[in-house]
Amino acid sequence: MQAVRLTAWQREPVVTEVERPVPRAAEVLLRVEAAGLCHSDVHVVDAPAGTLPYEPPFTLGHEVAGRVEALGPDADPDGLSVGDRCVAYGAWGCGSCARCAAGQDNYCDRRGTLTWHGVGLGRDGGMAEYVLVPSARHLVPIGDLPADQAAPLSDAGLTSYHAIAGLRDLLGEGTTVAVIGVGGLGHVAIQILRATTQSRVLAVDVREEALALADRSGAHFATLPRADTARVLRTQADGVGVDAVLDFAGTTATLELAVAALRPGGGLALVGSGGGRLTVRKTGFLPPGFRLSLPFWGTLRELPEVIALARSGAVRVETERIPLSAAPEAFARLRSGQVRARAVLVPDSTSESLASHTCDATISATPQ
Ligand code: FEH
Ligand code: ZN
Ligand code: ZN
């Protein structure tokens, strides 16, 4: 089968032929219909040898949707049948610690001992025609949701949803939330906020086209960063400051903007991997009661909730479908900021089946 493989650290992935996997024990084989391309894939490819707890070669792709092809002999079908359309929960942990038992594999207690971080992250992923999933419990039915919508929801959607969940106590009536970075995650976060909270949603991005995306996604206000953006955001929040900030860029500038815009008792979720730094100390410029979180991906229980929002029409990912065989070009375009939506790779053998679900590509990539 065709697969996009990382063959060595800091070497561009290659499209090559590998054996189609066979499900063993409790595994389930998924025939891939779509696999999202995430900025984290670029970070993985660029990682110096020894910085991640796993080694190439492996197949990339941690946002995967497709059809159940076969079940391993010990698989617990739990209502799952061959042919069912599913999305894969990708943050695979050890499967047996207290966190994994609670469906919080993203916070596995044994993460430090694992030689993988999930599907396509040290274990073969979904940028291929087929992918093995360790257990049926990692598969969430998607009904008639198009695969190129479901796949990005398993990471871009789930990560946004989980970050919002951690701030939900700050998002009641009369509150204001700022989304910094309106790319693959930010535009989904805006839609989730509008669908599940009463907050007024403000957006900040450095690109005009991202502000237009923010508007289309339901933001009440969107602005380019300027010298007085913190004051502008505070003004948009009745002058007292925003109750919460979701930073999908994660640079020093965006972290400082977030803190300057926050209300006392406000919360900041740092999601973006921009490598920014923030000094946290009691005396200084942080608002009293300031809360900082670094949410990672999401939980198994949250993924069906994200899928349900999409199936209700409340959330729609702006995607660009790209044939799997063109993955190297897609990586190059993502690197140079020319992916104008969430790129979704589609196995060449199935790309025609998704042709009818075209979603115009209009977003630009923001580091996740
Ligand atoms: C994946 C791998 C490593 C870091 C971050 C990620 C995120 O894209 C998962 O949401
Ligand atoms: Zn990702
Ligand atoms: Zn675990």
CSV table of C-alpha atoms and ligand atoms in Angstrom, one decimal:
chain,number,residue,atom,x,y,z
A,1,MET,CA,0.0,0.0,0.0
A,2,GLN,CA,1.0,3.6,-0.5
A,3,ALA,CA,2.3,5.5,2.7
A,4,VAL,CA,4.0,8.7,3.6
A,5,ARG,CA,7.0,7.7,5.6
A,6,LEU,CA,9.5,9.5,7.8
A,7,THR,CA,12.6,7.5,7.0
A,8,ALA,CA,15.1,9.6,9.0
A,9,TRP,CA,15.1,12.6,11.3
A,10,GLN,CA,15.2,16.0,9.5
A,11,ARG,CA,14.6,14.4,6.2
A,12,GLU,CA,11.5,15.2,4.1
A,13,PRO,CA,8.9,12.4,4.2
A,14,VAL,CA,8.7,10.1,1.1
A,15,VAL,CA,5.7,8.4,-0.5
A,16,THR,CA,6.6,4.7,-0.8
A,17,GLU,CA,5.0,1.2,-0.9
A,18,VAL,CA,4.8,-0.8,2.4
A,19,GLU,CA,3.0,-4.0,3.4
A,20,ARG,CA,-0.7,-3.5,4.2
A,21,PRO,CA,-1.0,-4.2,7.9
A,22,VAL,CA,-3.0,-7.1,9.3
A,23,PRO,CA,-5.0,-6.5,12.6
A,24,ARG,CA,-3.8,-8.8,15.4
A,25,ALA,CA,-5.3,-9.3,18.9
A,26,ALA,CA,-7.6,-6.3,19.7
A,27,GLU,CA,-6.4,-4.2,16.7
A,28,VAL,CA,-8.8,-2.8,14.1
A,29,LEU,CA,-7.7,-2.1,10.5
A,30,LEU,CA,-9.1,1.2,9.0
A,31,ARG,CA,-9.2,1.9,5.3
A,32,VAL,CA,-8.1,5.5,5.3
A,33,GLU,CA,-10.3,8.0,3.5
A,34,ALA,CA,-8.6,11.2,4.8
A,35,ALA,CA,-5.6,12.1,6.9
A,36,GLY,CA,-5.0,15.7,8.1
A,37,LEU,CA,-1.7,17.5,7.8
A,38,CYS,CA,-0.8,19.4,10.9
A,39,HIS,CA,2.0,21.8,11.8
A,40,SER,CA,3.1,19.3,14.4
A,41,ASP,CA,3.9,16.9,11.6
A,42,VAL,CA,6.5,19.4,10.4
A,43,HIS,CA,7.8,19.7,14.0
A,44,VAL,CA,8.2,15.9,14.1
A,45,VAL,CA,10.0,15.7,10.8
A,46,ASP,CA,12.3,18.5,11.9
A,47,ALA,CA,13.1,17.1,15.3
A,48,PRO,CA,16.8,16.4,15.8
A,49,ALA,CA,17.6,12.7,16.5
A,50,GLY,CA,17.1,11.8,20.1
A,51,THR,CA,14.7,14.6,21.0
A,52,LEU,CA,11.5,12.4,20.6
A,53,PRO,CA,11.2,9.0,22.4
A,54,TYR,CA,10.8,7.1,19.1
A,55,GLU,CA,12.7,6.4,15.9
A,56,PRO,CA,12.0,6.4,12.2
A,57,PRO,CA,10.9,4.8,10.0
A,58,PHE,CA,7.2,5.2,10.5
A,59,THR,CA,4.2,6.4,8.6
A,60,LEU,CA,3.1,10.0,9.5
A,61,GLY,CA,-0.5,11.2,10.0
A,62,HIS,CA,-2.3,11.7,13.3
A,63,GLU,CA,-5.6,13.0,12.1
A,64,VAL,CA,-7.3,10.0,10.4
A,65,ALA,CA,-10.8,9.0,9.3
A,66,GLY,CA,-12.0,6.1,7.2
A,67,ARG,CA,-13.9,2.8,7.1
A,68,VAL,CA,-13.5,-0.3,9.3
A,69,GLU,CA,-11.8,-2.9,7.0
A,70,ALA,CA,-11.2,-5.7,9.4
A,71,LEU,CA,-11.2,-6.5,13.2
A,72,GLY,CA,-8.4,-8.5,15.0
A,73,PRO,CA,-9.5,-11.8,16.5
A,74,ASP,CA,-9.7,-10.4,20.0
A,75,ALA,CA,-11.2,-7.0,19.0
A,76,ASP,CA,-14.2,-6.0,21.1
A,77,PRO,CA,-16.5,-4.8,18.4
A,78,ASP,CA,-18.6,-2.8,20.9
A,79,GLY,CA,-21.2,-2.2,18.1
A,80,LEU,CA,-18.5,-1.7,15.5
A,81,SER,CA,-18.9,-3.5,12.1
A,82,VAL,CA,-16.8,-3.8,9.0
A,83,GLY,CA,-17.7,-0.9,6.7
A,84,ASP,CA,-18.5,1.5,9.5
A,85,ARG,CA,-17.2,5.1,8.9
A,86,CYS,CA,-15.1,6.3,11.8
A,87,VAL,CA,-12.5,8.8,13.0
A,88,ALA,CA,-9.6,7.6,15.1
A,89,TYR,CA,-8.8,9.1,18.5
A,90,GLY,CA,-5.0,9.5,18.0
A,91,ALA,CA,-3.5,10.3,21.4
A,92,TRP,CA,-2.7,6.7,22.2
A,93,GLY,CA,-1.3,6.1,25.8
A,94,CYS,CA,-0.3,2.9,27.5
A,95,GLY,CA,-3.9,1.9,27.7
A,96,SER,CA,-3.8,0.6,31.3
A,97,CYS,CA,-2.9,3.5,33.7
A,98,ALA,CA,-5.5,5.5,35.6
A,99,ARG,CA,-5.6,8.3,33.0
A,100,CYS,CA,-5.9,5.9,30.0
A,101,ALA,CA,-8.6,3.9,31.8
A,102,ALA,CA,-10.5,7.2,32.2
A,103,GLY,CA,-10.1,7.9,28.5
A,104,GLN,CA,-7.5,10.6,29.1
A,105,ASP,CA,-4.8,8.9,27.0
A,106,ASN,CA,-3.6,12.4,26.1
A,107,TYR,CA,-2.4,12.6,29.8
A,108,CYS,CA,-1.1,9.0,30.1
A,109,ASP,CA,0.7,8.5,33.4
A,110,ARG,CA,3.3,6.4,31.6
A,111,ARG,CA,3.9,8.9,28.8
A,112,GLY,CA,7.5,9.2,29.9
A,113,THR,CA,8.1,5.5,29.2
A,114,LEU,CA,6.3,5.2,25.9
A,115,THR,CA,8.1,4.9,22.6
A,116,TRP,CA,5.3,6.7,20.8
A,117,HIS,CA,3.0,9.7,21.3
A,118,GLY,CA,0.1,8.4,19.2
A,119,VAL,CA,-1.0,7.5,15.7
A,120,GLY,CA,1.6,8.8,13.2
A,121,LEU,CA,3.8,9.8,16.2
A,122,GLY,CA,6.2,6.9,16.5
A,123,ARG,CA,3.6,4.4,15.5
A,124,ASP,CA,2.4,4.0,11.9
A,125,GLY,CA,-0.1,6.7,11.1
A,126,GLY,CA,-2.9,7.5,8.7
A,127,MET,CA,-1.0,9.1,5.8
A,128,ALA,CA,-1.5,5.8,4.0
A,129,GLU,CA,-4.2,3.6,2.5
A,130,TYR,CA,-4.7,1.6,5.7
A,131,VAL,CA,-3.9,2.2,9.3
A,132,LEU,CA,-4.0,-0.1,12.4
A,133,VAL,CA,-5.8,1.2,15.5
A,134,PRO,CA,-4.9,-0.5,18.8
A,135,SER,CA,-8.4,-1.0,19.9
A,136,ALA,CA,-12.0,-0.4,18.8
A,137,ARG,CA,-12.4,2.0,21.8
A,138,HIS,CA,-10.2,4.5,19.8
A,139,LEU,CA,-12.8,4.6,17.0
A,140,VAL,CA,-15.6,7.1,16.9
A,141,PRO,CA,-18.5,6.7,14.4
A,142,ILE,CA,-18.9,9.7,12.1
A,143,GLY,CA,-22.2,8.7,10.3
A,144,ASP,CA,-22.5,10.7,7.1
A,145,LEU,CA,-19.9,13.4,8.0
A,146,PRO,CA,-17.4,13.6,5.1
A,147,ALA,CA,-14.0,12.1,6.0
A,148,ASP,CA,-12.1,15.2,5.1
A,149,GLN,CA,-14.2,17.0,7.8
A,150,ALA,CA,-13.9,14.3,10.4
A,151,ALA,CA,-10.1,13.7,10.1
A,152,PRO,CA,-9.0,17.3,11.1
A,153,LEU,CA,-11.7,17.3,13.9
A,154,SER,CA,-9.7,14.5,15.6
A,155,ASP,CA,-6.8,16.9,16.3
A,156,ALA,CA,-7.5,20.5,15.2
A,157,GLY,CA,-11.1,20.2,16.5
A,158,LEU,CA,-10.4,18.1,19.5
A,159,THR,CA,-7.4,20.2,20.7
A,160,SER,CA,-9.5,23.4,20.4
A,161,TYR,CA,-12.5,21.7,22.2
A,162,HIS,CA,-10.3,20.5,25.0
A,163,ALA,CA,-8.6,23.8,25.5
A,164,ILE,CA,-12.0,25.5,25.7
A,165,ALA,CA,-13.2,22.9,28.2
A,166,GLY,CA,-10.4,23.9,30.6
A,167,LEU,CA,-11.6,27.5,30.5
A,168,ARG,CA,-15.4,26.9,30.5
A,169,ASP,CA,-15.9,28.2,34.1
A,170,LEU,CA,-14.8,31.6,32.8
A,171,LEU,CA,-17.1,31.6,29.7
A,172,GLY,CA,-20.5,32.3,31.2
A,173,GLU,CA,-23.0,35.0,30.3
A,174,GLY,CA,-21.5,38.5,29.8
A,175,THR,CA,-17.9,37.2,29.4
A,176,THR,CA,-15.4,37.8,26.6
A,177,VAL,CA,-12.8,35.5,25.1
A,178,ALA,CA,-9.9,36.2,22.7
A,179,VAL,CA,-8.6,33.8,20.1
A,180,ILE,CA,-5.1,34.6,19.0
A,181,GLY,CA,-4.1,32.9,15.8
A,182,VAL,CA,-7.0,32.0,13.4
A,183,GLY,CA,-5.6,29.1,11.4
A,184,GLY,CA,-6.5,25.4,11.3
A,185,LEU,CA,-7.3,25.4,15.1
A,186,GLY,CA,-8.3,29.0,15.7
A,187,HIS,CA,-11.1,29.0,13.2
A,188,VAL,CA,-12.6,25.8,14.6
A,189,ALA,CA,-12.2,27.2,18.2
A,190,ILE,CA,-14.2,30.3,17.2
A,191,GLN,CA,-17.0,28.1,16.0
A,192,ILE,CA,-16.9,25.9,19.1
A,193,LEU,CA,-17.0,29.0,21.3
A,194,ARG,CA,-20.0,30.4,19.5
A,195,ALA,CA,-21.8,27.0,19.6
A,196,THR,CA,-21.1,26.1,23.2
A,197,THR,CA,-20.7,29.3,25.2
A,198,GLN,CA,-22.4,32.7,25.7
A,199,SER,CA,-19.1,34.6,25.4
A,200,ARG,CA,-18.3,37.5,23.1
A,201,VAL,CA,-15.5,36.2,20.8
A,202,LEU,CA,-12.6,38.4,19.7
A,203,ALA,CA,-9.9,37.3,17.2
A,204,VAL,CA,-6.4,38.5,16.5
A,205,ASP,CA,-4.2,37.4,13.6
A,206,VAL,CA,-1.4,39.0,11.5
A,207,ARG,CA,-3.1,38.2,8.2
A,208,GLU,CA,-6.0,39.9,6.6
A,209,GLU,CA,-7.3,36.6,5.1
A,210,ALA,CA,-7.3,35.1,8.6
A,211,LEU,CA,-9.5,38.0,9.9
A,212,ALA,CA,-12.0,37.3,7.1
A,213,LEU,CA,-11.9,33.6,8.2
A,214,ALA,CA,-12.5,34.7,11.8
A,215,ASP,CA,-15.6,36.7,10.6
A,216,ARG,CA,-16.9,33.7,8.6
A,217,SER,CA,-16.4,31.5,11.7
A,218,GLY,CA,-18.5,33.8,13.9
A,219,ALA,CA,-16.1,36.1,15.7
A,220,HIS,CA,-17.8,39.2,17.0
A,221,PHE,CA,-14.6,41.3,16.4
A,222,ALA,CA,-11.3,40.7,14.6
A,223,THR,CA,-8.2,42.8,14.4
A,224,LEU,CA,-4.6,42.8,13.2
A,225,PRO,CA,-2.1,43.2,16.1
A,226,ARG,CA,-1.1,46.9,16.6
A,227,ALA,CA,0.7,48.7,19.3
A,228,ASP,CA,-2.5,49.2,21.4
A,229,THR,CA,-4.2,45.8,20.7
A,230,ALA,CA,-4.3,45.0,24.4
A,231,ARG,CA,-6.2,48.2,25.0
A,232,VAL,CA,-8.5,47.5,22.0
A,233,LEU,CA,-9.3,44.0,23.4
A,234,ARG,CA,-9.9,45.4,26.9
A,235,THR,CA,-12.3,48.0,25.4
A,236,GLN,CA,-14.1,45.2,23.5
A,237,ALA,CA,-14.6,43.6,27.0
A,238,ASP,CA,-16.3,46.5,28.7
A,239,GLY,CA,-13.0,48.0,29.6
A,240,VAL,CA,-12.3,45.4,32.3
A,241,GLY,CA,-10.3,42.9,30.2
A,242,VAL,CA,-11.1,39.6,28.6
A,243,ASP,CA,-12.0,36.7,30.8
A,244,ALA,CA,-10.0,34.1,28.8
A,245,VAL,CA,-7.5,33.9,26.0
A,246,LEU,CA,-6.7,30.9,23.7
A,247,ASP,CA,-3.3,31.4,22.2
A,248,PHE,CA,-2.9,29.2,19.1
A,249,ALA,CA,0.3,31.0,18.0
A,250,GLY,CA,2.3,30.7,21.3
A,251,THR,CA,4.9,33.3,20.6
A,252,THR,CA,6.4,35.7,23.2
A,253,ALA,CA,4.5,38.6,21.6
A,254,THR,CA,1.2,36.7,21.7
A,255,LEU,CA,1.7,35.6,25.3
A,256,GLU,CA,2.5,39.1,26.4
A,257,LEU,CA,-0.6,40.4,24.5
A,258,ALA,CA,-2.8,37.8,26.2
A,259,VAL,CA,-1.6,38.7,29.7
A,260,ALA,CA,-2.0,42.5,29.0
A,261,ALA,CA,-5.6,41.9,27.7
A,262,LEU,CA,-6.7,39.6,30.6
A,263,ARG,CA,-9.1,40.6,33.4
A,264,PRO,CA,-8.1,39.8,37.0
A,265,GLY,CA,-9.0,36.1,37.6
A,266,GLY,CA,-8.6,35.4,33.9
A,267,GLY,CA,-7.3,32.3,32.2
A,268,LEU,CA,-4.8,31.8,29.4
A,269,ALA,CA,-4.6,28.5,27.4
A,270,LEU,CA,-1.3,28.2,25.6
A,271,VAL,CA,-1.9,25.8,22.7
A,272,GLY,CA,0.4,27.0,19.9
A,273,SER,CA,3.9,25.7,19.5
A,274,GLY,CA,5.5,29.1,18.7
A,275,GLY,CA,8.1,28.6,21.4
A,276,GLY,CA,7.3,31.8,23.2
A,277,ARG,CA,8.3,32.6,26.8
A,278,LEU,CA,6.3,34.2,29.6
A,279,THR,CA,7.8,35.1,33.0
A,280,VAL,CA,5.4,33.9,35.7
A,281,ARG,CA,6.0,35.4,39.2
A,282,LYS,CA,3.9,36.8,42.0
A,283,THR,CA,5.1,40.4,41.7
A,284,GLY,CA,5.0,41.9,38.2
A,285,PHE,CA,2.6,42.4,35.4
A,286,LEU,CA,0.4,39.3,35.7
A,287,PRO,CA,-3.3,40.0,36.7
A,288,PRO,CA,-4.2,38.7,40.2
A,289,GLY,CA,-5.8,35.3,40.0
A,290,PHE,CA,-4.1,34.6,36.6
A,291,ARG,CA,-4.4,31.0,35.4
A,292,LEU,CA,-2.2,29.4,32.8
A,293,SER,CA,-2.8,26.0,31.1
A,294,LEU,CA,-1.0,24.1,28.5
A,295,PRO,CA,-3.7,21.7,27.2
A,296,PHE,CA,-2.6,18.9,25.0
A,297,TRP,CA,-4.8,17.3,22.3
A,298,GLY,CA,-8.1,16.0,24.0
A,299,THR,CA,-9.8,13.1,25.7
A,300,LEU,CA,-11.5,10.1,24.3
A,301,ARG,CA,-14.8,11.3,25.7
A,302,GLU,CA,-14.6,14.7,24.0
A,303,LEU,CA,-14.1,13.4,20.5
A,304,PRO,CA,-17.7,12.2,20.0
A,305,GLU,CA,-18.8,15.6,21.3
A,306,VAL,CA,-16.7,17.4,18.6
A,307,ILE,CA,-18.1,15.0,15.9
A,308,ALA,CA,-21.7,15.7,17.2
A,309,LEU,CA,-21.1,19.5,16.9
A,310,ALA,CA,-19.9,19.0,13.3
A,311,ARG,CA,-22.8,16.7,12.4
A,312,SER,CA,-25.2,19.3,13.8
A,313,GLY,CA,-23.7,21.9,11.4
A,314,ALA,CA,-22.3,24.0,14.2
A,315,VAL,CA,-18.7,23.4,13.2
A,316,ARG,CA,-17.2,23.1,9.7
A,317,VAL,CA,-13.5,22.8,9.0
A,318,GLU,CA,-12.2,24.7,5.9
A,319,THR,CA,-10.1,22.1,4.2
A,320,GLU,CA,-8.1,21.5,1.1
A,321,ARG,CA,-8.0,17.9,-0.2
A,322,ILE,CA,-4.7,16.8,-1.6
A,323,PRO,CA,-3.9,13.4,-3.1
A,324,LEU,CA,-1.6,11.3,-0.9
A,325,SER,CA,0.9,11.0,-3.7
A,326,ALA,CA,1.4,14.7,-3.5
A,327,ALA,CA,2.2,14.7,0.2
A,328,PRO,CA,5.8,16.0,-0.2
A,329,GLU,CA,4.5,19.1,-2.1
A,330,ALA,CA,1.9,19.6,0.6
A,331,PHE,CA,4.6,19.5,3.3
A,332,ALA,CA,6.6,22.1,1.3
A,333,ARG,CA,3.5,24.3,0.9
A,334,LEU,CA,2.7,24.1,4.7
A,335,ARG,CA,6.3,25.0,5.5
A,336,SER,CA,6.1,28.1,3.3
A,337,GLY,CA,2.7,29.2,4.7
A,338,GLN,CA,1.0,28.5,1.4
A,339,VAL,CA,-1.6,26.0,2.7
A,340,ARG,CA,-4.7,28.2,2.7
A,341,ALA,CA,-6.8,25.7,4.7
A,342,ARG,CA,-6.4,22.5,6.8
A,343,ALA,CA,-4.7,20.3,4.2
A,344,VAL,CA,-6.2,16.8,4.2
A,345,LEU,CA,-4.4,14.0,2.3
A,346,VAL,CA,-6.7,11.5,0.5
A,347,PRO,CA,-5.4,8.2,-0.7
A,348,ASP,CA,-5.3,8.4,-4.5
A,349,SER,CA,-7.5,5.2,-4.7
A,350,THR,CA,-10.3,7.0,-2.8
A,351,SER,CA,-9.9,10.6,-3.8
A,352,GLU,CA,-12.8,10.5,-6.3
A,353,SER,CA,-15.2,9.3,-3.6
A,354,LEU,CA,-14.7,12.6,-1.8
A,355,ALA,CA,-14.9,14.8,-4.8
A,356,SER,CA,-18.4,15.7,-4.0
A,357,HIS,CA,-17.5,17.1,-0.6
A,358,THR,CA,-15.5,20.1,-1.7
A,359,CYS,CA,-15.0,22.8,0.9
A,360,ASP,CA,-13.4,25.9,-0.5
A,361,ALA,CA,-9.9,26.3,0.8
A,362,THR,CA,-9.6,29.8,2.3
A,363,ILE,CA,-7.7,29.6,5.6
A,364,SER,CA,-4.0,30.1,5.9
A,365,ALA,CA,-1.9,27.9,8.2
A,366,THR,CA,-1.0,29.2,11.7
A,367,PRO,CA,1.5,27.3,13.7
A,368,GLN,CA,-0.4,25.0,16.0
B,1,FEH,C1,1.1,16.3,18.0
B,1,FEH,C2,2.4,15.7,18.3
B,1,FEH,C3,3.3,16.5,19.1
B,1,FEH,C4,2.9,17.7,19.6
B,1,FEH,C5,1.6,18.2,19.4
B,1,FEH,C6,0.7,17.5,18.6
B,1,FEH,C7,-0.6,18.0,18.4
B,1,FEH,O1,-0.8,18.3,17.0
B,1,FEH,C8,-1.7,17.1,18.8
B,1,FEH,O2,-2.8,17.9,18.9
B,2,ZN,ZN,-1.6,17.9,15.2
B,3,ZN,ZN,-1.6,5.3,30.2
